[in-house]
Amino acid sequence: MTPPVLSRLSRGANHGALWCAAAAALAATRTPRARRAATRGVASLGLASLTVSALGKRTAGRPRPAPAVLQVKRRPVTTPSPSGHAASAAAFATGVALESPAWGTVVAPVAASVALARVRSGADFPGDVLAGAALGVGAAFAVRAMVPTRGQVAPPARPRAEVPALPDGEGLVLVANTGAGSAERVRALRDALPRAEVVECEPGDVPAELEKAATRARVLGVCGGDGTVNAAAGVALRSGLPLAVLPGGTLNHFAYDLGIEDVRDLARALRAGDAVRVDVGRYSCGPKHGVFLNTCSVGVYPELVRERERWSHRIGGWPAGVLAALRVLRADRHPLEAEVRGGTHPLWLLFAGNGTYHRMGLTPGRRLDMADGQLDVRVVHGGRRPAVRLLAAALAGPLTRSPAHAAVQVGRLRLDHVAPGTLLAYDGEVTEVEGRVTLEKLPEALTVYRPIPAD
């Protein structure tokens, strides 16, 4: 007879309840890879379920013989068709494994047990289970075609850089921004690299602590969001030190594009002495200058950041973001008028990415090369209905040419006659600029640790 545990698994898988619970458990681990695996598993399950439903419900047909080891009170009467339980199990397990092979090895035995239970109980023919499993695997790969996994879009591990290997972390001085909620990751780093020095400080003290750390470190480390990493990159450039980045804030685009998501990734790179050289963007406006690792923009986005910061402490982050967008997009004035290549143009947004952003499937743009020497410049021209223009530009992709949106890749860009008080945002930070603003690339200027996959 069917073991009790298999019977419970089969019942638990009804309507996808088991897999939704598994996805919730994965998401609760709070690691980016596990959350993505859970999301991909649920998306694959949903596509498989829709496909099974589209094939039609089973209709009456030849009776199924119950297995000799089990006498069922009511034998199923049906024509062979893919098993929905097997399809859901295979889709979820395959989706998880495509994003995280480690979690896939945990989920796969459970999925196989559900499929086995369907056969042992006499609920499905073996052929139905195999057909359902094949359909589920196909659904997971179809989802991957629409939304590539992070491993598919990882930038190449080049150009390689010579850096010291730190097997136990000795020589690493890491400054952690306590305002970024980094305590858990700092504890994990101390366990993985016991001889590393960790300095935890408040957000306002981060720049000063980074400068102090650079005087005694072989490797400068930082744990925080993109703004904190930006500050550390500036210090590393001035000091000629390699940088070790541990993501710890709300947004971690630079670390994630490098392939560093958690302590294990960073520790592996530090122990092996694996590092690459990456480009850095730089803005300058008179005596004012700074660097950016991700993006730099003028126009709507800096205005939105300023409005969001004004309201976030009163009503919370997400409501403040919505309110800021409504206030900025309803404004009657163009946030920017600048002279570009000899002509003055009203602009809603000028965005410059440090490296070319590519869109793959339905995913947002990501960089496939962190040292391509290019600024990825996108412009949304001024005009009526800014919300429609900005939405069209966001959906159109980097290669679109339209009256509202233009894109070009250059190594240097100059904006003239920028109005006083114009806001410029770089890696989530905001400053005021006026007059002439220059954006340029510093090719392969920064050395940063990242895990190098085996050839």
Coordinates of C-alpha atoms in Angstrom, one line a residue:
M1 CA 0.0 0.0 0.0
T2 CA 1.0 3.6 -0.4
P3 CA 3.2 4.9 2.5
P4 CA 1.4 7.5 4.6
V5 CA 4.0 10.2 3.8
L6 CA 3.4 9.8 0.1
S7 CA -0.3 10.0 0.6
R8 CA 0.1 13.3 2.6
L9 CA 2.4 14.7 -0.1
S10 CA -0.1 13.9 -2.8
R11 CA -3.0 15.5 -0.9
G12 CA -0.8 18.5 0.0
A13 CA 0.0 19.1 -3.7
N14 CA -3.7 19.6 -4.5
H15 CA -4.2 23.0 -6.1
G16 CA -0.5 23.7 -5.8
A17 CA -0.7 24.3 -2.0
L18 CA 2.5 22.3 -1.3
W19 CA 4.5 24.4 -3.8
C20 CA 3.1 27.7 -2.6
A21 CA 4.2 26.7 0.9
A22 CA 7.6 25.7 -0.4
A23 CA 7.9 29.1 -2.2
A24 CA 7.0 31.0 0.9
A25 CA 9.7 29.0 2.8
L26 CA 12.3 29.9 0.2
A27 CA 11.4 33.5 0.2
A28 CA 11.6 33.6 4.0
T29 CA 15.3 32.8 3.8
R30 CA 15.7 36.4 2.7
T31 CA 18.5 35.7 0.3
P32 CA 18.1 37.1 -3.3
R33 CA 18.9 33.8 -5.0
A34 CA 16.3 31.9 -2.9
R35 CA 13.7 34.6 -3.5
R36 CA 14.3 34.5 -7.3
A37 CA 14.2 30.7 -7.2
A38 CA 10.8 30.8 -5.4
T39 CA 9.4 33.3 -7.9
R40 CA 10.6 31.4 -10.9
G41 CA 9.2 28.1 -9.4
V42 CA 5.8 29.7 -8.9
A43 CA 5.8 31.2 -12.4
S44 CA 6.7 27.9 -14.0
L45 CA 4.0 26.2 -12.0
G46 CA 1.5 28.7 -13.2
L47 CA 2.4 28.2 -16.8
A48 CA 2.2 24.5 -16.5
S49 CA -1.2 24.6 -14.8
L50 CA -2.5 26.9 -17.5
T51 CA -1.2 24.5 -20.1
V52 CA -2.8 21.4 -18.5
S53 CA -6.1 23.3 -18.2
A54 CA -5.9 24.3 -21.8
L55 CA -5.6 20.7 -22.8
G56 CA -9.0 20.1 -21.3
K57 CA -10.2 18.2 -18.3
R58 CA -10.3 14.5 -18.4
T59 CA -13.4 12.9 -19.7
A60 CA -14.9 9.5 -19.1
G61 CA -13.1 6.7 -21.0
R62 CA -11.6 3.4 -20.3
P63 CA -11.3 2.4 -16.6
R64 CA -7.9 2.5 -14.9
P65 CA -7.0 -0.7 -13.2
A66 CA -6.0 -0.1 -9.6
P67 CA -2.5 -1.3 -8.6
A68 CA -2.3 -4.8 -7.1
V69 CA -0.8 -3.4 -3.9
L70 CA -3.8 -1.1 -3.3
Q71 CA -7.5 -1.7 -3.4
V72 CA -9.3 1.6 -4.0
K73 CA -13.0 2.0 -3.4
R74 CA -13.5 3.9 -6.6
R75 CA -11.3 3.4 -9.6
P76 CA -10.7 6.4 -11.8
V77 CA -12.3 6.3 -15.2
T78 CA -10.5 8.5 -17.7
T79 CA -8.6 8.7 -20.9
P80 CA -4.9 9.2 -20.6
S81 CA -3.7 12.8 -20.4
P82 CA -0.9 14.7 -18.6
S83 CA -1.1 14.6 -14.9
G84 CA -1.6 18.1 -13.4
H85 CA 0.0 17.1 -10.1
A86 CA 3.1 15.8 -11.9
A87 CA 3.2 18.9 -14.2
S88 CA 3.1 21.2 -11.3
A89 CA 5.7 19.3 -9.3
A90 CA 8.1 19.1 -12.2
A91 CA 7.6 22.8 -13.2
F92 CA 8.2 24.1 -9.7
A93 CA 11.3 21.9 -9.1
T94 CA 12.8 22.7 -12.5
G95 CA 12.1 26.4 -12.1
V96 CA 13.8 26.5 -8.7
A97 CA 16.8 24.4 -10.0
L98 CA 17.3 26.7 -13.0
E99 CA 17.8 29.7 -10.7
S100 CA 19.5 27.9 -7.8
P101 CA 20.8 24.4 -8.3
A102 CA 21.4 24.1 -4.5
W103 CA 17.8 24.7 -3.7
G104 CA 16.8 22.5 -6.7
T105 CA 18.5 19.5 -5.0
V106 CA 16.3 20.1 -2.0
V107 CA 13.0 20.4 -3.9
A108 CA 13.6 17.7 -6.5
P109 CA 13.1 14.7 -4.2
V110 CA 9.8 16.2 -2.9
A111 CA 8.6 16.6 -6.5
A112 CA 9.6 13.1 -7.4
S113 CA 7.8 11.8 -4.4
V114 CA 4.6 13.5 -5.4
A115 CA 4.8 11.9 -8.9
L116 CA 5.5 8.5 -7.3
A117 CA 2.5 8.9 -5.0
R118 CA 0.2 9.5 -8.0
V119 CA 1.2 6.2 -9.5
R120 CA 1.2 4.2 -6.3
S121 CA -2.2 5.4 -5.3
G122 CA -3.7 4.6 -8.8
A123 CA -4.7 8.2 -9.3
D124 CA -2.7 8.5 -12.5
F125 CA -1.2 6.1 -15.1
P126 CA 2.6 6.1 -15.3
G127 CA 2.3 7.5 -18.8
D128 CA 0.2 10.4 -17.5
V129 CA 2.8 11.2 -14.9
L130 CA 5.6 11.1 -17.4
A131 CA 3.7 13.3 -19.8
G132 CA 2.9 15.7 -17.0
A133 CA 6.5 15.9 -15.8
A134 CA 7.7 16.6 -19.4
L135 CA 5.1 19.3 -19.7
G136 CA 6.2 20.9 -16.4
V137 CA 9.9 20.8 -17.4
G138 CA 9.0 22.4 -20.7
A139 CA 7.0 25.2 -18.9
A140 CA 10.1 26.0 -16.7
F141 CA 12.3 26.3 -19.7
A142 CA 9.7 28.5 -21.4
V143 CA 9.7 30.8 -18.4
R144 CA 13.5 31.0 -18.6
A145 CA 13.3 31.9 -22.3
M146 CA 11.0 34.8 -21.3
V147 CA 12.9 35.8 -18.2
P148 CA 16.5 34.6 -18.3
T149 CA 18.2 33.5 -15.1
R150 CA 20.8 35.7 -13.5
G151 CA 23.4 33.1 -14.5
Q152 CA 22.5 33.5 -18.1
V153 CA 23.3 37.2 -18.1
A154 CA 26.4 37.3 -15.8
P155 CA 29.1 39.6 -17.2
P156 CA 32.3 38.0 -18.5
A157 CA 35.0 37.5 -15.9
R158 CA 37.4 39.9 -17.6
P159 CA 39.7 41.8 -17.6
R160 CA 41.3 39.8 -14.8
A161 CA 43.2 41.7 -12.1
E162 CA 46.1 40.6 -9.9
V163 CA 45.0 41.0 -6.3
P164 CA 46.0 39.4 -3.0
A165 CA 44.3 36.2 -1.9
L166 CA 42.9 36.4 1.7
P167 CA 42.1 32.9 2.9
D168 CA 41.0 33.9 6.3
G169 CA 40.3 37.6 5.6
E170 CA 43.5 39.1 7.1
G171 CA 44.1 42.4 5.4
L172 CA 40.5 43.1 4.6
V173 CA 39.0 46.2 6.4
L174 CA 35.2 46.3 5.7
V175 CA 33.0 49.3 6.6
A176 CA 29.4 48.3 7.1
N177 CA 26.6 50.8 7.0
T178 CA 24.3 49.9 9.9
G179 CA 21.5 52.0 8.4
A180 CA 21.3 49.5 5.5
G181 CA 20.3 46.6 7.7
S182 CA 23.6 44.8 7.3
A183 CA 23.9 43.2 10.7
E184 CA 23.1 39.6 9.6
R185 CA 25.5 39.7 6.7
V186 CA 28.3 41.2 8.8
R187 CA 27.9 38.3 11.3
A188 CA 28.1 35.8 8.4
L189 CA 31.2 37.5 7.1
R190 CA 32.9 37.3 10.4
D191 CA 32.2 33.6 10.5
A192 CA 33.5 33.1 7.0
L193 CA 36.6 35.3 7.3
P194 CA 37.5 35.4 11.0
R195 CA 40.6 37.6 10.6
A196 CA 38.9 40.4 8.6
E197 CA 38.4 43.7 10.4
V198 CA 34.8 45.0 10.3
V199 CA 33.8 48.5 11.2
E200 CA 30.1 49.1 11.8
C201 CA 29.0 52.7 11.7
E202 CA 26.0 55.0 11.2
P203 CA 25.3 56.3 7.6
G204 CA 26.7 59.8 8.4
D205 CA 30.0 58.3 9.6
V206 CA 30.6 56.0 6.5
P207 CA 32.8 58.5 4.5
A208 CA 35.1 59.2 7.4
E209 CA 35.4 55.5 8.3
L210 CA 36.2 54.5 4.8
E211 CA 39.0 57.1 4.6
K212 CA 40.4 55.7 7.9
A213 CA 40.1 52.1 6.7
A214 CA 42.0 52.8 3.5
T215 CA 45.1 53.8 5.5
R216 CA 45.5 50.3 7.0
A217 CA 43.8 47.9 4.6
R218 CA 45.3 45.7 1.9
V219 CA 41.7 45.4 0.6
L220 CA 39.0 47.9 1.2
G221 CA 35.6 46.4 1.9
V222 CA 32.1 47.8 2.1
C223 CA 28.7 46.5 3.1
G224 CA 25.7 48.6 2.2
G225 CA 23.5 49.8 -0.7
D226 CA 24.6 51.5 -3.9
G227 CA 25.1 54.9 -2.3
T228 CA 27.4 53.4 0.3
V229 CA 29.3 51.4 -2.4
N230 CA 29.7 54.6 -4.5
A231 CA 31.4 56.3 -1.5
A232 CA 33.7 53.3 -1.1
A233 CA 34.6 53.2 -4.8
G234 CA 35.7 56.9 -4.6
V235 CA 38.0 56.1 -1.7
A236 CA 39.3 52.9 -3.4
L237 CA 40.1 54.9 -6.5
R238 CA 42.0 57.6 -4.6
S239 CA 43.9 55.0 -2.5
G240 CA 44.7 52.6 -5.3
L241 CA 43.1 49.7 -3.4
P242 CA 41.0 46.8 -4.6
L243 CA 37.4 46.9 -3.5
A244 CA 35.4 44.1 -1.9
V245 CA 31.6 44.7 -2.1
L246 CA 29.1 42.9 0.1
P247 CA 25.5 43.9 -0.8
G248 CA 23.6 45.0 2.2
G249 CA 21.1 47.7 1.3
T250 CA 17.8 48.1 -0.5
L251 CA 19.3 48.4 -3.9
N252 CA 22.5 46.5 -4.8
H253 CA 22.7 46.8 -8.6
F254 CA 26.5 47.0 -8.8
A255 CA 27.1 43.9 -6.7
Y256 CA 24.4 41.9 -8.3
D257 CA 25.7 42.8 -11.8
L258 CA 29.1 41.6 -10.7
G259 CA 27.6 38.3 -9.6
I260 CA 28.0 38.9 -5.8
E261 CA 24.8 38.3 -3.9
D262 CA 25.9 37.1 -0.5
V263 CA 28.8 36.4 1.8
R264 CA 29.5 33.0 0.1
D265 CA 30.2 34.7 -3.2
L266 CA 32.4 37.4 -1.8
A267 CA 34.3 35.0 0.5
R268 CA 35.0 32.6 -2.3
A269 CA 36.5 35.5 -4.4
L270 CA 38.6 36.8 -1.5
R271 CA 40.0 33.3 -0.6
A272 CA 40.9 32.6 -4.3
G273 CA 42.2 36.1 -5.1
D274 CA 39.7 36.5 -8.0
A275 CA 39.1 40.0 -9.2
V276 CA 38.4 42.0 -12.4
R277 CA 38.8 45.6 -13.5
V278 CA 35.6 47.5 -14.2
D279 CA 34.7 50.9 -15.7
V280 CA 33.7 53.9 -13.6
G281 CA 31.6 56.8 -14.7
R282 CA 32.5 60.3 -13.7
Y283 CA 30.5 63.6 -13.7
S284 CA 32.0 67.0 -13.4
C285 CA 30.5 70.5 -13.1
G286 CA 33.0 73.2 -12.4
P287 CA 34.8 72.3 -9.2
K288 CA 32.1 69.7 -8.4
H289 CA 32.8 66.2 -9.5
G290 CA 32.0 62.6 -8.5
V291 CA 31.9 59.0 -9.8
F292 CA 29.0 56.6 -10.5
L293 CA 29.1 52.9 -10.8
N294 CA 25.5 52.4 -12.1
T295 CA 23.7 55.4 -13.5
C296 CA 23.7 59.1 -13.6
S297 CA 20.6 61.1 -14.6
V298 CA 19.1 64.6 -14.8
G299 CA 15.5 65.5 -15.3
V300 CA 12.5 63.7 -13.9
Y301 CA 14.3 61.0 -11.8
P302 CA 16.3 63.4 -9.6
E303 CA 13.2 65.4 -9.0
L304 CA 11.4 62.2 -8.1
V305 CA 14.1 61.3 -5.6
R306 CA 13.9 64.7 -3.9
E307 CA 10.2 64.5 -3.6
R308 CA 10.3 60.9 -2.3
E309 CA 12.8 61.9 0.4
R310 CA 10.6 64.8 1.4
W311 CA 7.7 62.5 2.1
S312 CA 9.2 59.1 3.0
H313 CA 9.7 59.7 6.7
R314 CA 6.0 60.8 7.0
I315 CA 4.1 58.2 5.0
G316 CA 6.7 55.4 4.2
G317 CA 8.8 54.6 1.2
W318 CA 6.3 53.1 -1.3
P319 CA 3.5 55.6 -0.7
A320 CA 6.1 58.4 -0.9
G321 CA 7.4 57.1 -4.2
V322 CA 3.9 57.0 -5.7
L323 CA 3.1 60.5 -4.4
A324 CA 6.5 61.8 -5.8
A325 CA 5.8 60.4 -9.2
L326 CA 2.3 62.0 -9.4
R327 CA 3.7 65.4 -8.2
V328 CA 6.6 65.4 -10.6
L329 CA 4.7 64.2 -13.7
R330 CA 1.9 66.7 -13.2
A331 CA 4.3 69.6 -13.3
D332 CA 3.8 72.0 -16.2
R333 CA 7.5 72.8 -16.7
H334 CA 10.2 70.6 -18.3
P335 CA 12.6 69.7 -15.5
L336 CA 15.6 70.2 -17.9
E337 CA 16.6 72.2 -20.8
A338 CA 20.1 71.6 -22.1
E339 CA 22.3 72.1 -25.1
V340 CA 23.2 68.8 -26.6
R341 CA 25.5 68.7 -29.7
G342 CA 24.8 72.4 -30.6
G343 CA 21.0 72.4 -30.1
T344 CA 18.9 73.3 -27.1
H345 CA 16.3 70.7 -26.2
P346 CA 13.6 70.4 -23.5
L347 CA 14.1 67.1 -21.9
W348 CA 12.1 65.0 -19.4
L349 CA 14.9 62.7 -18.7
L350 CA 18.6 62.1 -19.6
F351 CA 20.0 58.9 -18.3
A352 CA 23.6 57.7 -18.6
G353 CA 24.5 54.1 -17.6
N354 CA 28.0 53.1 -16.7
G355 CA 28.1 50.4 -19.4
T356 CA 25.5 49.3 -21.9
Y357 CA 22.3 47.9 -20.5
H358 CA 20.7 45.1 -22.5
R359 CA 17.2 43.7 -22.2
M360 CA 16.7 40.0 -22.4
G361 CA 13.2 38.7 -22.6
L362 CA 10.8 40.5 -20.2
T363 CA 13.6 41.3 -17.7
P364 CA 14.7 44.9 -17.0
G365 CA 18.0 46.0 -18.6
R366 CA 21.2 44.6 -17.2
R367 CA 24.9 45.0 -18.1
L368 CA 26.5 42.1 -19.8
D369 CA 30.0 43.8 -19.8
M370 CA 31.2 45.9 -16.9
A371 CA 34.2 47.2 -18.9
D372 CA 32.9 48.1 -22.4
G373 CA 34.1 51.7 -22.3
Q374 CA 30.6 53.1 -23.1
L375 CA 28.1 55.4 -21.5
D376 CA 24.6 54.1 -22.3
V377 CA 22.7 57.4 -22.9
R378 CA 18.9 57.5 -23.1
V379 CA 17.0 60.6 -23.7
V380 CA 13.2 61.3 -23.3
H381 CA 12.5 64.5 -25.2
G382 CA 10.2 67.1 -23.7
G383 CA 6.6 67.5 -24.8
R384 CA 3.1 66.9 -23.6
R385 CA 1.9 63.9 -21.6
P386 CA 5.2 63.2 -19.8
A387 CA 3.8 60.0 -18.1
V388 CA 3.0 58.5 -21.5
R389 CA 6.4 59.4 -22.9
L390 CA 8.3 58.0 -20.0
L391 CA 6.3 54.8 -20.0
A392 CA 6.8 54.4 -23.7
A393 CA 10.6 54.9 -23.3
A394 CA 10.7 52.4 -20.4
L395 CA 9.0 49.7 -22.5
A396 CA 10.7 50.4 -25.8
G397 CA 14.1 49.1 -25.0
P398 CA 17.6 50.5 -25.8
L399 CA 17.4 50.2 -29.5
T400 CA 14.3 52.2 -30.1
R401 CA 14.3 55.4 -32.2
S402 CA 11.2 57.5 -31.8
P403 CA 10.2 61.2 -31.4
A404 CA 9.9 60.6 -27.6
H405 CA 12.9 58.4 -27.0
A406 CA 16.5 58.1 -28.3
A407 CA 19.5 56.1 -27.3
V408 CA 23.2 56.2 -28.1
Q409 CA 26.4 54.7 -26.7
V410 CA 29.3 57.2 -26.3
G411 CA 32.4 57.5 -24.2
R412 CA 31.8 61.1 -23.2
L413 CA 28.9 63.5 -23.1
R414 CA 28.7 67.3 -22.5
L415 CA 25.6 69.3 -21.5
D416 CA 25.8 73.1 -21.8
H417 CA 23.7 75.9 -20.3
V418 CA 22.1 73.7 -17.6
A419 CA 19.9 75.9 -15.5
P420 CA 21.0 76.7 -11.9
G421 CA 19.5 74.4 -9.3
T422 CA 19.1 71.4 -11.8
L423 CA 19.3 68.2 -9.9
L424 CA 21.7 65.4 -10.9
A425 CA 21.2 61.9 -9.4
Y426 CA 24.1 59.4 -9.3
D427 CA 23.8 55.9 -7.8
G428 CA 20.8 57.1 -5.7
E429 CA 22.5 60.3 -4.4
V430 CA 21.4 63.8 -5.5
T431 CA 23.4 67.0 -6.1
E432 CA 22.7 70.3 -7.8
V433 CA 24.5 71.3 -11.0
E434 CA 24.5 74.3 -13.4
G435 CA 26.2 75.5 -16.5
R436 CA 28.3 72.9 -18.2
V437 CA 28.0 69.2 -17.0
T438 CA 30.4 66.6 -18.4
L439 CA 29.9 62.9 -18.2
E440 CA 32.7 60.5 -19.1
K441 CA 34.1 57.0 -18.7
L442 CA 37.2 56.0 -16.7
P443 CA 37.9 52.7 -18.5
E444 CA 38.9 49.8 -16.2
A445 CA 39.7 52.2 -13.4
L446 CA 38.4 50.1 -10.4
T447 CA 39.6 46.7 -9.3
V448 CA 36.9 44.7 -7.6
Y449 CA 36.7 41.2 -6.2
R450 CA 34.2 38.8 -7.8
P451 CA 34.0 35.0 -8.1
I452 CA 35.5 33.7 -11.3
P453 CA 33.7 30.5 -12.6
A454 CA 35.8 27.6 -13.7
D455 CA 36.6 27.5 -17.4

